[in-house]
Amino acid sequence: MLGIAAGAATTLVTDRSWSSELLPRCLMFSVTYMAIQPVMVRVRRRAERQERQHLRDIEQARRDRRI
């Protein structure tokens, strides 16, 4: 859905004769978004896992220093 909105907005802003190109451009943005979105989700989840591990490592180092 975001791809359709982005395609429509881009077409309306950049092209005066947008009526014939609106649907193809929206479809192009939608297909691109659908292809990239799962990759972005994986990248985000991996970064979140790494951040959690980093915070656990910091806590472990603090505990080890106290002993």
C-alpha positions as a Python dict, from the first residue, in 0.01 Angstrom:
ca = {
    (1, 'M'): (0, 0, 0),
    (2, 'L'): (284, 235, 79),
    (3, 'G'): (429, 167, -266),
    (4, 'I'): (105, 272, -431),
    (5, 'A'): (98, 595, -233),
    (6, 'A'): (464, 666, -309),
    (7, 'G'): (411, 597, -678),
    (8, 'A'): (107, 820, -695),
    (9, 'A'): (277, 1103, -508),
    (10, 'T'): (590, 1082, -722),
    (11, 'T'): (389, 1078, -1042),
    (12, 'L'): (168, 1369, -940),
    (13, 'V'): (464, 1581, -832),
    (14, 'T'): (701, 1507, -1120),
    (15, 'D'): (478, 1454, -1422),
    (16, 'R'): (219, 1686, -1575),
    (17, 'S'): (66, 1418, -1800),
    (18, 'W'): (29, 1171, -1515),
    (19, 'S'): (-300, 1008, -1608),
    (20, 'S'): (-151, 752, -1850),
    (21, 'E'): (148, 672, -1628),
    (22, 'L'): (-18, 663, -1288),
    (23, 'L'): (-113, 295, -1274),
    (24, 'P'): (215, 156, -1415),
    (25, 'R'): (421, 376, -1185),
    (26, 'C'): (214, 280, -880),
    (27, 'L'): (250, -86, -969),
    (28, 'M'): (625, -48, -1012),
    (29, 'F'): (659, 114, -668),
    (30, 'S'): (435, -151, -512),
    (31, 'V'): (630, -442, -659),
    (32, 'T'): (960, -284, -555),
    (33, 'Y'): (832, -226, -202),
    (34, 'M'): (699, -583, -177),
    (35, 'A'): (1038, -717, -288),
    (36, 'I'): (1245, -501, -53),
    (37, 'Q'): (1019, -503, 255),
    (38, 'P'): (1102, -860, 373),
    (39, 'V'): (1473, -784, 344),
    (40, 'M'): (1431, -468, 549),
    (41, 'V'): (1241, -661, 817),
    (42, 'R'): (1524, -915, 842),
    (43, 'V'): (1785, -640, 861),
    (44, 'R'): (1589, -460, 1135),
    (45, 'R'): (1539, -779, 1338),
    (46, 'R'): (1906, -868, 1311),
    (47, 'A'): (2007, -520, 1428),
    (48, 'E'): (1767, -548, 1722),
    (49, 'R'): (1913, -889, 1817),
    (50, 'Q'): (2265, -750, 1799),
    (51, 'E'): (2166, -454, 2015),
    (52, 'R'): (2008, -681, 2277),
    (53, 'Q'): (2319, -900, 2280),
    (54, 'H'): (2538, -594, 2317),
    (55, 'L'): (2335, -474, 2615),
    (56, 'R'): (2355, -823, 2773),
    (57, 'D'): (2732, -821, 2724),
    (58, 'I'): (2757, -483, 2894),
    (59, 'E'): (2549, -605, 3190),
    (60, 'Q'): (2761, -920, 3215),
    (61, 'A'): (3081, -713, 3214),
    (62, 'R'): (2942, -494, 3493),
    (63, 'R'): (2850, -800, 3700),
    (64, 'D'): (3194, -951, 3646),
    (65, 'R'): (3360, -629, 3764),
    (66, 'R'): (3166, -634, 4092),
    (67, 'I'): (3286, -981, 4182),
}
